[in-house]
Amino acid sequence: MSTRQRKGFRDSATSSPTQSPHPREVMLSPSRSSDHSGHLPSVGHTRPTHARLPVAEQPKFVWITAGILFVLALALRFYKISKPDQVVFDEVHFGKFAAYYINREYYFDVHPPLAKMLLALAGWFAGFNGEFEFTNIGDSYSIHHVPYVGIRSLPAFLGSLTVPVVYAIMKESGYPTAIAAFSACLVLFDNGHVAQTRLILLDAALVFFMACSLWAYIKFKKLRYHEFSPAWWGWMFATGTFLACTLGCKMVGLFTFFTIGAAVLVDLWQLLDIQRGLTMEQFAKHFFARALGLIIWPFIVYLSFFWVHFKILKYSGTGDSFMSPQFQETLVGNELLLNSQEIRYYDTVTIKHKDTKVFLHSHVDKYPLRYDDGRISSQGQQVTGYPHNDTNNHWQIIPTKALPATGRGRIVRHMDTIQLLHVKTQSYLLTHDVASPLMPTNQEFTTYVPDEENTGYQNTLFTVEINEGHEGETWRSKSGHFRLVHVPTRVALWTHAKALPEWAFKQQEINGNKNSQDRTATWYIDDIIGDETGEDILNRTAKVEEKKAKSMNFFKKFFELQLLMLQHNAGLTADHPYASNPINWPFLITGISFWTENDEKKQVYMIGNLISWYTCVLSISVLIGVLGADMLARQRGIRPITDDIRNRMHNNAGFFVAAWAFHYFPFYLMNRQLFLHHYLPAHLASALVAGAVANFMLTESIEFPISYASHIAPARRHPRTHTDIGSRAVAALGAITFAMIYLFWYIAPLTYGTPGLNGHEVNKKRLLKSWTLHFQAKFHESDEIEEPAD
């Protein structure tokens, strides 16, 4: 028998293809396998059910293998977990968030809260009191007696548990134990996964729950002949729960939703086929069951994470200023509760921009007559944004209507028209149809000193529009977020982070935004400097006493936070020396420097195992190439791959490729900061593909059936077959795994941050020239190595 025949390749000109007697399964459904030669293959073969199971496929051995993989994963991830005993990379953020939970102080972050709450729980169990602030990378844990090992143990444990889950995915998909263990080893011995999952970071939880989602969905799919049974419902709801947990760790968990969602759509499309024999009522039952278990239930679970999040974080904290005034007033001790006061006409106030935190400011200096681009200014008094307290930040609120001598009629309210008088120069805030210095499409802001004819009066009129304000609502300091809209032109007072030139002392530009509803055109009264009466401002509304936190509808809080998370996530566009593009990730062109220690020349450099990652990339290429060639051949009436193997490759390996694609390609659409660790979920999916491709290359057989039999599935009555992969295939997989292990330990000093390496040793570990390692030795023309200065 030729190698071509042994791999399942057959030419339709010499033999007709074997047609499967079983209905084609949708994701995990191979047809019946058979040996057409009458001889046992030399590489691997299928054993019928009446034959004794290979030792490697016996339940006891399968469980022992899973246990060994788990123990090895624990050993690699807990090895020297106490090193370094300093804050490493993003521990500076996520350790700090754990402290906020323990102190119950509100904070804001772009990621959902589940993984951070789990880290806080680990810290609480370890005895962390929340006093350490995680201020800077390199801050010592030992000096401050932080139980950091206990907190790091949670991600290390979840990272370890991910390895047997990968193994379980492959076993549930019908692959031999050796193939399943090989896929698990691609994750087990990967330096990138190890480095990322032994620190106080979120990715260990993200990747674990992503893997569990795939595993649970495969279990659910295998019960397709037991529809609406307790086990069928149970695994579907388990899938939904894991999906919610994945999204609850990071917003990129949406990619796992897309993966499962695509598989479900294919499944429903197959069920809709009239040949399946389902009535529309039966199909609707399937549709709504999946909507309940995989959409509604995950949404409820996801909501529960935020309910717990809000319940824990009840006190005012660093995240207050990101939220709306209504949200802030639900936090105990928030400044809005303590110091928010009514604004009255003739009050002198300071006005601060909500996003950039600069004060509305003016000074006697004028705009230059001509800007660098040749445009002409009004040469009016400069109005800028200034970040520090200064008397040039003081503005008095002037009425444009008659006021009563006393009483509530002197309070400024929503939609009132006002003037703002700059106290220091006694000139009124003004905007007019003159282009601003930096943005020709926006209007210039300046000030105006009234003349005898008062010709500029109309251009000094502004409307106070309180965000979400109602008619007659009182304008308040701190809490009364507002937009100041120019009456004649309808532009809003606005600023942005770009600084003006030296002629404006590098202060921030203030201009008129034509989109008056722009969210970033929001300001608030930071302080009331004084009023016309000289009375105690703090007592003008009521007796000063500690106020109780207000209540706010949970869903309003939830959706406000979701919107802010998405906006700020998209806004993470600043440059970073170790940021990278998605095209580089599968090839490990560059890694991330997590931590360095100059004295002993130690460093933690997050980079993957080249053998593991290149094996996965090659496997995806092989699979796509083989399936593409098969499709072309079938167009010419040739069937190079038997239907049973082809179905398995399409329905199972194809599912894994979809998981890889959904977790990888969306990053090309993002403009935010991206790092190598964003590829870890996709790498796990590619490890599953690598196992499927290895099975195709090393054996001609598949395990059948993998779905659970029932009385409604006559096809399931055919004899069960098991794959015996053969000793040579095991040896080939073992050789690749041994090479991975060797490379893992070779670059382990970069993964664990110990021991320190001299310049010559660092150069040896730099396997690709694009890796930017610290403490590299410099080469002279004579190729002698010179140790660099720190």
mmCIF file of N, CA, C and O in Angstrom, residues 197 520 627 653:
data_model
loop_
_atom_site.group_PDB
_atom_site.id
_atom_site.type_symbol
_atom_site.label_atom_id
_atom_site.label_comp_id
_atom_site.label_asym_id
_atom_site.label_seq_id
_atom_site.Cartn_x
_atom_site.Cartn_y
_atom_site.Cartn_z
ATOM 1 N N THR A 197 1.269 33.962 32.837
ATOM 2 C CA THR A 197 0.332 33.378 33.800
ATOM 3 C C THR A 197 0.918 33.180 35.192
ATOM 4 O O THR A 197 0.268 32.563 36.039
ATOM 5 N N THR A 520 -16.992 65.415 24.772
ATOM 6 C CA THR A 520 -15.757 65.977 25.330
ATOM 7 C C THR A 520 -15.846 67.483 25.573
ATOM 8 O O THR A 520 -14.875 68.083 26.043
ATOM 9 N N LEU A 627 -7.059 21.610 2.522
ATOM 10 C CA LEU A 627 -8.492 21.758 2.238
ATOM 11 C C LEU A 627 -8.718 22.505 0.929
ATOM 12 O O LEU A 627 -9.651 22.183 0.169
ATOM 13 N N ALA A 653 -11.429 20.473 12.844
ATOM 14 C CA ALA A 653 -10.259 21.326 12.647
ATOM 15 C C ALA A 653 -10.687 22.694 12.120
ATOM 16 O O ALA A 653 -10.097 23.720 12.472
#
